[in-house]
CSV table of C-alpha atoms and ligand atoms in Angstrom, one decimal:
chain,number,residue,atom,x,y,z
A,1,MET,CA,-27.2,-18.1,-2.4
A,2,ASP,CA,-25.9,-19.2,1.0
A,3,ASN,CA,-22.4,-19.2,1.8
A,4,HIS,CA,-21.6,-22.8,1.2
A,5,ALA,CA,-23.3,-23.1,-2.1
A,6,LEU,CA,-21.8,-19.8,-3.2
A,7,LEU,CA,-18.3,-21.1,-2.2
A,8,ALA,CA,-18.8,-24.4,-4.2
A,9,LYS,CA,-19.9,-22.4,-7.2
A,10,ARG,CA,-17.1,-19.9,-6.9
A,11,ASN,CA,-14.5,-22.7,-6.6
A,12,GLN,CA,-16.0,-24.3,-9.8
A,13,ARG,CA,-16.1,-21.1,-11.8
A,14,LEU,CA,-13.1,-19.1,-10.5
A,15,GLY,CA,-10.8,-22.0,-9.5
A,16,VAL,CA,-10.0,-23.3,-6.1
A,17,GLY,CA,-7.1,-21.1,-5.4
A,18,ALA,CA,-8.9,-17.8,-5.7
A,19,ALA,CA,-8.0,-16.1,-2.3
A,20,LEU,CA,-10.6,-15.5,0.4
A,21,PHE,CA,-10.4,-13.9,3.8
A,22,TYR,CA,-11.4,-15.6,7.2
A,23,ASN,CA,-11.9,-19.2,8.3
A,24,GLU,CA,-15.6,-18.7,7.4
A,25,PRO,CA,-15.6,-16.5,4.3
A,26,LEU,CA,-17.9,-13.5,4.3
A,27,GLN,CA,-20.5,-12.6,1.7
A,28,ILE,CA,-20.7,-8.8,1.8
A,29,VAL,CA,-23.7,-7.3,0.0
A,30,LYS,CA,-23.7,-3.6,1.0
A,31,GLY,CA,-21.2,-0.8,2.2
A,32,ARG,CA,-21.6,2.6,3.5
A,33,GLY,CA,-18.7,4.7,5.1
A,34,VAL,CA,-16.8,2.4,7.3
A,35,GLU,CA,-19.8,-0.1,7.7
A,36,LEU,CA,-20.3,-3.3,5.6
A,37,GLU,CA,-23.3,-5.6,5.8
A,38,ASP,CA,-23.3,-9.3,5.0
A,39,SER,CA,-26.0,-11.4,3.3
A,40,ALA,CA,-27.5,-12.3,6.7
A,41,GLY,CA,-27.8,-8.7,7.7
A,42,LYS,CA,-25.0,-8.6,10.2
A,43,THR,CA,-22.9,-5.3,10.1
A,44,TYR,CA,-19.2,-5.0,10.4
A,45,ILE,CA,-16.8,-2.0,10.9
A,46,ASP,CA,-14.4,-2.2,8.1
A,47,MET,CA,-10.9,-1.9,9.4
A,48,TYR,CA,-9.1,-3.4,6.4
A,49,ASN,CA,-10.0,-1.7,3.1
A,50,ASN,CA,-8.0,1.2,1.7
A,51,VAL,CA,-9.5,1.0,-1.8
A,52,PRO,CA,-12.8,2.8,-0.8
A,53,CYS,CA,-10.6,5.4,0.8
A,54,VAL,CA,-13.1,8.0,1.3
A,55,GLY,CA,-15.6,5.4,2.6
A,56,HIS,CA,-17.8,2.8,0.9
A,57,ALA,CA,-20.3,4.3,-1.7
A,58,HIS,CA,-19.4,7.9,-0.9
A,59,PRO,CA,-22.2,10.0,-2.6
A,60,HIS,CA,-19.9,12.5,-4.1
A,61,VAL,CA,-17.9,9.9,-5.9
A,62,VAL,CA,-21.0,7.8,-6.9
A,63,ASN,CA,-22.7,10.9,-8.3
A,64,ALA,CA,-19.6,11.9,-10.2
A,65,MET,CA,-19.1,8.5,-11.7
A,66,HIS,CA,-22.9,8.2,-12.4
A,67,GLU,CA,-22.9,11.6,-14.2
A,68,GLN,CA,-19.8,10.9,-16.2
A,69,ALA,CA,-21.0,7.4,-17.2
A,70,SER,CA,-24.3,8.7,-18.3
A,71,THR,CA,-22.7,11.4,-20.4
A,72,LEU,CA,-19.5,9.9,-22.0
A,73,ASN,CA,-16.9,7.1,-21.5
A,74,VAL,CA,-14.4,6.3,-24.1
A,75,HIS,CA,-10.6,5.4,-24.4
A,76,SER,CA,-8.1,8.0,-24.1
A,77,ARG,CA,-7.4,9.1,-27.7
A,78,TYR,CA,-9.6,12.2,-27.5
A,79,LEU,CA,-8.9,15.5,-25.8
A,80,HIS,CA,-10.7,15.6,-22.4
A,81,GLU,CA,-10.3,18.1,-19.7
A,82,GLY,CA,-11.0,15.9,-16.7
A,83,ILE,CA,-8.0,13.6,-17.0
A,84,VAL,CA,-5.6,16.6,-17.5
A,85,ARG,CA,-7.2,18.1,-14.3
A,86,LEU,CA,-6.6,15.0,-12.5
A,87,ALA,CA,-2.9,14.9,-13.6
A,88,ASP,CA,-2.5,18.5,-12.7
A,89,ARG,CA,-4.1,18.0,-9.2
A,90,LEU,CA,-1.8,14.9,-8.7
A,91,THR,CA,1.5,16.4,-9.6
A,92,GLU,CA,0.7,19.4,-7.5
A,93,LEU,CA,0.5,17.2,-4.4
A,94,HIS,CA,4.3,16.4,-5.0
A,95,ASN,CA,7.5,18.3,-5.1
A,96,ASP,CA,8.3,20.4,-8.3
A,97,ALA,CA,10.2,17.6,-9.8
A,98,ILE,CA,7.1,15.4,-10.3
A,99,GLU,CA,5.4,17.1,-13.3
A,100,SER,CA,3.7,14.6,-15.6
A,101,VAL,CA,1.6,11.3,-15.2
A,102,VAL,CA,1.0,8.1,-17.1
A,103,PHE,CA,-2.4,6.7,-16.1
A,104,ALA,CA,-3.0,2.9,-15.8
A,105,CYS,CA,-5.6,0.7,-14.2
A,106,SER,CA,-3.7,-1.2,-11.4
A,107,GLY,CA,-0.8,-1.0,-9.1
A,108,THR,CA,1.0,-3.7,-11.1
A,109,GLU,CA,0.6,-1.7,-14.3
A,110,ALA,CA,1.8,1.5,-12.8
A,111,ASN,CA,4.8,-0.2,-11.2
A,112,ASP,CA,5.6,-1.9,-14.6
A,113,ILE,CA,5.5,1.5,-16.1
A,114,ALA,CA,7.9,2.8,-13.4
A,115,MET,CA,10.4,0.0,-14.0
A,116,THR,CA,10.4,0.5,-17.8
A,117,MET,CA,10.8,4.3,-17.2
A,118,ALA,CA,13.8,3.7,-15.1
A,119,ARG,CA,15.3,1.3,-17.5
A,120,VAL,CA,14.7,3.7,-20.4
A,121,ALA,CA,16.2,6.7,-18.6
A,122,THR,CA,19.2,5.0,-17.1
A,123,GLY,CA,20.1,2.5,-19.8
A,124,GLY,CA,20.2,0.1,-16.8
A,125,SER,CA,18.6,-3.2,-15.8
A,126,GLY,CA,19.4,-3.7,-12.2
A,127,PHE,CA,16.8,-3.2,-9.6
A,128,ILE,CA,17.1,-3.2,-5.8
A,129,CYS,CA,14.1,-4.2,-3.6
A,130,THR,CA,13.6,-5.7,-0.2
A,131,ASN,CA,13.5,-9.3,0.6
A,132,ALA,CA,9.7,-9.3,1.6
A,133,ALA,CA,8.4,-7.0,-1.1
A,134,TYR,CA,5.2,-7.3,-3.2
A,135,HIS,CA,4.7,-4.7,-6.0
A,136,GLY,CA,2.5,-6.6,-8.3
A,137,ASN,CA,2.1,-9.6,-10.5
A,138,SER,CA,3.2,-8.9,-14.1
A,139,GLN,CA,6.2,-10.7,-15.3
A,140,GLN,CA,8.6,-7.7,-14.8
A,141,VAL,CA,7.1,-6.5,-11.4
A,142,SER,CA,6.8,-10.0,-10.0
A,143,GLN,CA,10.5,-10.4,-10.3
A,144,LEU,CA,10.6,-8.3,-7.1
A,145,THR,CA,8.3,-10.6,-5.0
A,146,TYR,CA,10.1,-12.1,-2.0
A,147,VAL,CA,13.5,-12.2,-3.4
A,148,PRO,CA,16.0,-13.8,-1.0
A,149,VAL,CA,19.0,-11.7,-0.1
A,150,ALA,CA,22.0,-12.8,-2.3
A,151,GLN,CA,19.8,-14.8,-4.7
A,152,THR,CA,21.7,-15.6,-8.0
A,153,LYS,CA,18.8,-16.8,-10.2
A,154,ASN,CA,18.0,-13.5,-11.6
A,155,PRO,CA,21.2,-11.2,-12.0
A,156,ASN,CA,18.9,-8.1,-12.5
A,157,ILE,CA,17.4,-8.2,-9.1
A,158,CYS,CA,19.2,-7.6,-5.8
A,159,ALA,CA,17.2,-7.7,-2.7
A,160,PHE,CA,18.3,-6.1,0.8
A,161,PRO,CA,16.8,-7.2,4.2
A,162,PHE,CA,13.9,-4.8,4.8
A,163,PRO,CA,14.9,-2.4,7.5
A,164,GLU,CA,13.4,-2.7,11.0
A,165,LYS,CA,14.3,-2.2,14.5
A,166,PHE,CA,12.2,-5.2,16.0
A,167,ARG,CA,14.4,-7.9,14.5
A,168,ALA,CA,17.2,-5.7,13.4
A,169,ILE,CA,20.2,-7.4,11.7
A,170,SER,CA,22.5,-5.3,14.0
A,171,ASP,CA,22.6,-4.7,17.7
A,172,GLY,CA,23.1,-1.1,18.9
A,173,ASP,CA,21.3,2.2,18.7
A,174,ASP,CA,19.5,3.8,15.7
A,175,GLN,CA,22.7,4.9,14.1
A,176,ALA,CA,24.1,1.4,14.3
A,177,ILE,CA,21.1,-0.2,12.8
A,178,GLU,CA,20.9,2.5,10.1
A,179,ALA,CA,24.6,1.8,9.2
A,180,ALA,CA,23.9,-2.0,8.9
A,181,TYR,CA,21.1,-1.6,6.5
A,182,LEU,CA,22.9,1.1,4.5
A,183,HIS,CA,25.7,-1.4,4.2
A,184,THR,CA,23.2,-3.9,2.6
A,185,ILE,CA,22.3,-1.2,0.0
A,186,ASP,CA,26.0,-0.6,-0.7
A,187,ASN,CA,26.3,-4.4,-1.2
A,188,ALA,CA,23.5,-4.4,-3.6
A,189,ILE,CA,25.1,-1.7,-5.5
A,190,ALA,CA,28.5,-3.4,-5.5
A,191,SER,CA,27.1,-6.7,-6.7
A,192,PHE,CA,25.6,-5.1,-9.7
A,193,GLN,CA,28.9,-3.3,-10.4
A,194,ALA,CA,30.7,-6.6,-10.0
A,195,ALA,CA,28.5,-8.2,-12.4
A,196,ASN,CA,28.7,-5.4,-15.0
A,197,ILE,CA,25.0,-4.7,-14.7
A,198,LYS,CA,24.0,-1.0,-14.8
A,199,LEU,CA,21.7,0.1,-12.0
A,200,ALA,CA,18.2,1.2,-13.1
A,201,GLY,CA,16.8,1.9,-9.6
A,202,LEU,CA,15.5,1.2,-6.2
A,203,LEU,CA,11.8,0.2,-5.8
A,204,VAL,CA,10.3,0.2,-2.5
A,205,CYS,CA,7.1,0.9,-0.6
A,206,PRO,CA,8.2,4.0,1.5
A,207,ILE,CA,6.7,2.6,4.6
A,208,PHE,CA,7.4,-1.2,3.9
A,209,ALA,CA,3.7,-2.1,4.2
A,210,ASN,CA,3.9,-5.6,2.8
A,211,GLU,CA,7.0,-6.2,4.9
A,212,GLY,CA,5.0,-5.4,8.1
A,213,LEU,CA,5.2,-1.7,8.6
A,214,PRO,CA,8.4,-1.9,10.5
A,215,GLN,CA,9.7,1.1,12.6
A,216,ILE,CA,12.9,2.0,10.5
A,217,PRO,CA,15.9,4.2,11.5
A,218,ALA,CA,14.9,7.9,10.9
A,219,HIS,CA,17.5,8.8,8.1
A,220,PHE,CA,17.7,5.4,6.4
A,221,MET,CA,15.6,6.1,3.5
A,222,ALA,CA,17.1,9.6,2.7
A,223,LYS,CA,20.6,8.0,2.9
A,224,ALA,CA,19.6,4.9,0.8
A,225,ALA,CA,18.1,7.1,-1.9
A,226,ASP,CA,21.2,9.2,-2.1
A,227,ARG,CA,23.3,6.1,-2.6
A,228,VAL,CA,21.2,4.9,-5.4
A,229,ARG,CA,21.2,8.2,-7.2
A,230,ARG,CA,24.9,8.6,-6.8
A,231,ALA,CA,25.3,5.0,-8.5
A,232,GLY,CA,23.2,6.2,-11.3
A,233,GLY,CA,20.0,4.8,-10.4
A,234,LEU,CA,16.4,6.3,-9.9
A,235,VAL,CA,14.2,6.0,-6.8
A,236,ILE,CA,10.8,4.8,-7.2
A,237,SER,CA,8.3,5.1,-4.3
A,238,ASP,CA,5.5,2.6,-4.6
A,239,GLU,CA,2.7,4.5,-2.8
A,240,VAL,CA,0.0,2.0,-3.8
A,241,GLN,CA,-0.6,1.3,-0.1
A,242,ALA,CA,1.2,4.2,1.6
A,243,GLY,CA,-0.1,7.2,-0.4
A,244,TYR,CA,-3.3,9.3,-0.4
A,245,CYS,CA,-3.2,10.4,3.2
A,246,ARG,CA,-3.1,6.8,4.7
A,247,THR,CA,-0.4,7.7,7.1
A,248,GLY,CA,-1.8,11.0,7.9
A,249,LYS,CA,0.5,12.7,5.3
A,250,TRP,CA,-0.1,12.7,1.6
A,251,TRP,CA,2.8,10.4,0.8
A,252,GLY,CA,4.6,7.6,2.4
A,253,TYR,CA,7.9,9.3,1.4
A,254,ASP,CA,6.9,12.3,3.6
A,255,VAL,CA,6.7,9.9,6.6
A,256,SER,CA,10.0,8.1,5.7
A,257,GLY,CA,11.8,11.4,4.8
A,258,PHE,CA,13.1,11.1,1.1
A,259,GLN,CA,12.2,12.4,-2.3
A,260,PRO,CA,11.5,9.9,-5.0
A,261,ASP,CA,12.1,10.3,-8.8
A,262,ILE,CA,9.1,8.3,-9.7
A,263,VAL,CA,5.9,7.8,-7.7
A,264,VAL,CA,3.4,4.9,-8.2
A,265,THR,CA,-0.1,5.2,-6.9
A,266,GLY,CA,-3.1,2.9,-7.2
A,267,LYS,CA,-5.6,1.3,-4.9
A,268,PRO,CA,-7.3,4.2,-3.3
A,269,MET,CA,-7.2,6.6,-6.4
A,270,GLY,CA,-10.7,5.7,-7.7
A,271,ASN,CA,-12.5,4.7,-4.5
A,272,GLY,CA,-13.1,1.3,-6.1
A,273,LEU,CA,-12.9,2.2,-9.9
A,274,PRO,CA,-9.7,0.7,-11.3
A,275,LEU,CA,-7.2,3.7,-11.5
A,276,SER,CA,-3.5,4.0,-11.0
A,277,ALA,CA,-0.7,6.3,-12.0
A,278,CYS,CA,3.0,6.6,-12.5
A,279,ALA,CA,4.1,10.2,-11.9
A,280,ALA,CA,7.7,11.7,-12.7
A,281,SER,CA,9.4,14.6,-14.2
A,282,GLN,CA,8.3,15.6,-17.7
A,283,ASP,CA,11.6,14.5,-19.1
A,284,LEU,CA,11.2,11.0,-17.7
A,285,VAL,CA,7.6,10.7,-18.9
A,286,ASN,CA,8.4,12.1,-22.4
A,287,ASP,CA,11.3,9.7,-22.8
A,288,TYR,CA,9.2,6.7,-21.7
A,289,ARG,CA,6.4,7.7,-24.0
A,290,ALA,CA,8.8,8.3,-27.0
A,291,LYS,CA,10.5,5.0,-26.6
A,292,THR,CA,7.5,2.7,-25.6
A,293,ARG,CA,4.4,4.2,-27.4
A,294,TYR,CA,2.5,3.0,-24.3
A,295,PHE,CA,-1.3,2.7,-24.6
A,296,ASN,CA,-3.8,1.3,-22.2
A,297,THR,CA,-7.5,1.1,-23.4
A,298,PHE,CA,-9.1,1.6,-20.0
A,299,ALA,CA,-6.7,4.2,-18.7
A,300,SER,CA,-7.0,8.0,-18.8
A,301,SER,CA,-10.7,7.6,-19.6
A,302,PRO,CA,-13.3,10.3,-18.6
A,303,LEU,CA,-14.8,7.9,-16.1
A,304,GLN,CA,-11.4,7.4,-14.4
A,305,ALA,CA,-11.0,11.2,-14.4
A,306,ALA,CA,-14.4,11.7,-12.7
A,307,ALA,CA,-13.8,9.3,-10.0
A,308,GLY,CA,-10.1,10.3,-9.4
A,309,ASN,CA,-11.2,14.1,-9.2
A,310,ALA,CA,-14.1,13.2,-6.9
A,311,VAL,CA,-11.8,11.3,-4.6
A,312,LEU,CA,-9.5,14.2,-4.3
A,313,ASP,CA,-12.4,16.6,-3.6
A,314,VAL,CA,-13.5,14.5,-0.7
A,315,ILE,CA,-10.0,14.1,0.8
A,316,GLU,CA,-9.5,17.8,0.6
A,317,GLU,CA,-13.2,18.8,1.7
A,318,GLU,CA,-13.5,16.4,4.6
A,319,GLN,CA,-9.9,16.9,5.8
A,320,LEU,CA,-9.2,13.2,5.7
A,321,ALA,CA,-5.4,13.6,6.3
A,322,ALA,CA,-6.0,15.4,9.4
A,323,ASN,CA,-8.6,12.7,10.5
A,324,ALA,CA,-6.1,9.9,9.6
A,325,GLN,CA,-3.6,11.7,11.8
A,326,LYS,CA,-5.8,12.5,14.8
A,327,VAL,CA,-7.7,9.2,14.9
A,328,GLY,CA,-4.7,7.1,14.0
A,329,ALA,CA,-2.7,8.6,16.8
A,330,TYR,CA,-5.6,8.0,19.3
A,331,LEU,CA,-5.9,4.4,18.2
A,332,ARG,CA,-2.2,3.8,18.4
A,333,SER,CA,-1.7,5.2,21.9
A,334,GLU,CA,-4.8,3.2,23.3
A,335,LEU,CA,-3.4,0.1,21.5
A,336,GLU,CA,0.0,0.7,23.0
A,337,SER,CA,-1.4,0.8,26.5
A,338,LEU,CA,-2.8,-2.8,25.9
A,339,VAL,CA,0.7,-4.3,24.8
A,340,ALA,CA,1.7,-5.2,28.3
A,341,THR,CA,-1.5,-6.9,29.0
A,342,ASN,CA,-0.9,-9.8,26.7
A,343,PRO,CA,2.3,-11.9,26.2
A,344,HIS,CA,1.6,-12.3,22.4
A,345,PHE,CA,1.0,-8.7,21.7
A,346,ALA,CA,4.5,-7.2,21.3
A,347,GLU,CA,4.4,-3.9,19.5
A,348,VAL,CA,2.1,-1.4,17.6
A,349,ARG,CA,3.7,0.1,14.6
A,350,GLY,CA,2.7,2.3,11.6
A,351,HIS,CA,1.4,5.8,11.0
A,352,GLY,CA,-2.0,7.5,10.8
A,353,LEU,CA,-4.8,5.0,9.9
A,354,PHE,CA,-2.3,2.2,8.9
A,355,LEU,CA,-1.2,0.3,12.0
A,356,GLY,CA,0.4,-3.1,12.5
A,357,LEU,CA,0.1,-5.2,15.7
A,358,GLU,CA,3.1,-7.5,16.0
A,359,TRP,CA,2.2,-11.0,17.4
A,360,VAL,CA,4.9,-13.3,18.8
A,361,LYS,CA,4.9,-16.7,20.4
A,362,ASP,CA,5.6,-15.3,23.9
A,363,GLU,CA,6.9,-12.2,25.4
A,364,ASP,CA,10.4,-13.6,26.0
A,365,ASN,CA,11.3,-14.1,22.4
A,366,GLN,CA,10.5,-12.5,19.1
A,367,GLU,CA,9.3,-15.6,17.3
A,368,PRO,CA,6.5,-14.6,14.9
A,369,ASP,CA,3.2,-16.0,15.8
A,370,ARG,CA,1.3,-16.3,12.7
A,371,ASP,CA,-1.4,-18.8,13.9
A,372,GLY,CA,-2.0,-16.5,16.9
A,373,ALA,CA,-2.5,-13.5,14.7
A,374,ILE,CA,-5.0,-15.3,12.5
A,375,GLN,CA,-7.0,-16.4,15.5
A,376,MET,CA,-7.3,-12.8,16.7
A,377,VAL,CA,-8.3,-11.7,13.2
A,378,ASN,CA,-11.1,-14.4,13.0
A,379,ALA,CA,-12.3,-13.5,16.6
A,380,LEU,CA,-12.5,-9.8,15.8
A,381,LYS,CA,-14.3,-10.7,12.6
A,382,ASP,CA,-16.9,-12.7,14.6
A,383,LYS,CA,-17.4,-9.7,16.8
A,384,GLY,CA,-17.9,-7.4,13.8
A,385,PHE,CA,-14.4,-5.8,13.1
A,386,LEU,CA,-12.7,-6.6,9.8
A,387,THR,CA,-8.9,-6.8,9.9
A,388,SER,CA,-6.4,-9.1,8.4
A,389,ASN,CA,-2.9,-10.4,9.1
A,390,ALA,CA,0.1,-9.5,6.9
A,391,GLY,CA,3.9,-8.9,7.0
A,392,ALA,CA,6.9,-11.0,6.1
A,393,PHE,CA,5.8,-13.6,8.6
A,394,ASN,CA,2.2,-13.1,8.3
A,395,ASN,CA,2.0,-12.4,12.1
A,396,ILE,CA,1.1,-8.7,11.9
A,397,ILE,CA,-2.5,-7.7,12.4
A,398,LYS,CA,-3.1,-5.1,9.9
A,399,ILE,CA,-5.5,-2.2,10.5
A,400,ARG,CA,-6.1,0.1,7.5
A,401,PRO,CA,-9.7,1.4,7.5
A,402,PRO,CA,-11.2,3.9,5.1
A,403,LEU,CA,-10.0,7.3,5.9
A,404,VAL,CA,-13.4,8.5,7.3
A,405,PHE,CA,-12.9,6.1,10.3
A,406,ALA,CA,-13.7,8.1,13.4
A,407,GLN,CA,-12.9,8.1,17.1
A,408,LYS,CA,-16.2,6.6,18.0
A,409,HIS,CA,-15.3,3.6,15.7
A,410,ALA,CA,-11.9,3.4,17.3
A,411,ASP,CA,-13.5,3.2,20.7
A,412,GLN,CA,-15.9,0.4,19.7
A,413,PHE,CA,-13.0,-1.5,18.3
A,414,LEU,CA,-10.8,-1.0,21.3
A,415,GLN,CA,-13.4,-2.4,23.5
A,416,VAL,CA,-13.7,-5.6,21.4
A,417,PHE,CA,-10.1,-5.9,20.9
A,418,ALA,CA,-9.5,-5.9,24.7
A,419,GLU,CA,-12.2,-8.6,25.0
A,420,CYS,CA,-10.5,-10.8,22.4
A,421,LEU,CA,-7.1,-10.4,24.1
B,501,PLP,C1,2.7,-2.0,-2.3
B,501,PLP,C2,1.9,-2.5,-3.5
B,501,PLP,N1,2.2,-2.3,-4.7
B,501,PLP,C3,1.5,-2.8,-5.7
B,501,PLP,C4,0.6,-3.5,-5.6
B,501,PLP,C5,-0.1,-4.2,-6.7
B,501,PLP,O1,-1.4,-3.4,-7.0
B,501,PLP,P1,-2.5,-4.1,-7.9
B,501,PLP,O2,-3.1,-5.3,-7.1
B,501,PLP,O3,-3.6,-3.1,-8.0
B,501,PLP,O4,-2.0,-4.6,-9.1
B,501,PLP,C6,0.0,-3.9,-4.3
B,501,PLP,C7,-1.0,-4.9,-4.1
B,501,PLP,O5,-1.4,-5.2,-3.0
B,501,PLP,C8,0.9,-3.5,-3.2
B,501,PLP,O6,0.6,-3.7,-1.9
């Protein structure tokens, strides 16, 4: 079906609001590694998708899923070694305090589990999040979506301005900026205390991906986590975007320098098969299970286990953390050398293979240029490179390719990016 006919049919059957990328939507029919092919046979370098984190159609993952699906796939109420092995491997990737896992099928579900776990453990109901957060779309989790600072509609949610150096809430050096943002955490804690609401926790993406990957003061997260714990709350790191070596390190909390009590993972875990997890201490998980009797039909299945273990195999065998670090650093430094060549291109931020390019109206001010970013994204797409725009102002060009993205792909992109500039 051609794109116009397919779009009309899609609008009819899925509803008009179902989101699509690009001015001229793409019909992708095939993927391999970092390459995608559309229905007209045009190929693209995928610089956006973190779900197929070890590359589209990776043969090791495809074979593992094929073998498991042709042998057994049932719900989780039988003993099965695969899922226990996956939980074992996952927890070993964290510090000793993370011991047990509740599996689910989406980032939303895993964040929902994390919030309930924190409520059950602390007896509290107050959550702190940023003012430009997205952690999922269930009733509980969506309460954290784009909450204005000092909102009064929902007394159990308190937002602080996401930390950043580019449009910092304070002048001065790193320390002054850090102090200003820590003050907003103190304010959030104090506002719960004033309203007699017990704190349950802080839930953040450790690298503030949806907020736009801002550069943050070096010790902010460690100090914020400390304050939350001292006030009786738990610290939840939403690693749905930041985890799985995306930043060149296994976890976003390693990059931002803090230790969480609860870790949420999702998108890349199954290379496309829905698989997510909420990991914490054994006490937290046991308490959660005892008090909620949580069950999820499609979670902890043998197929999830096969895909999840195969993804971990590939990340380890192909040393994809090191690849993300090396290729990401190269891409970042080359992009930085282009900042001065265009008045709209203000900054490169991010870590490993997760970069954000800040687009502004002109070099003399910091006004976000959403339309300019969208124009660049569409121009890059026309030339065969898939990115998107994101961030609190939607003015960040988001680069987040599968972890098998190589230097030769970076070089191809840099040439086209310079042309588009
Ligand atoms: C940081 C973060 N957390 C959670 C989610 C929700 O994940 P899912 O769409 O799998 O429910 C998203 C989705 O984009 C996300 O970016």
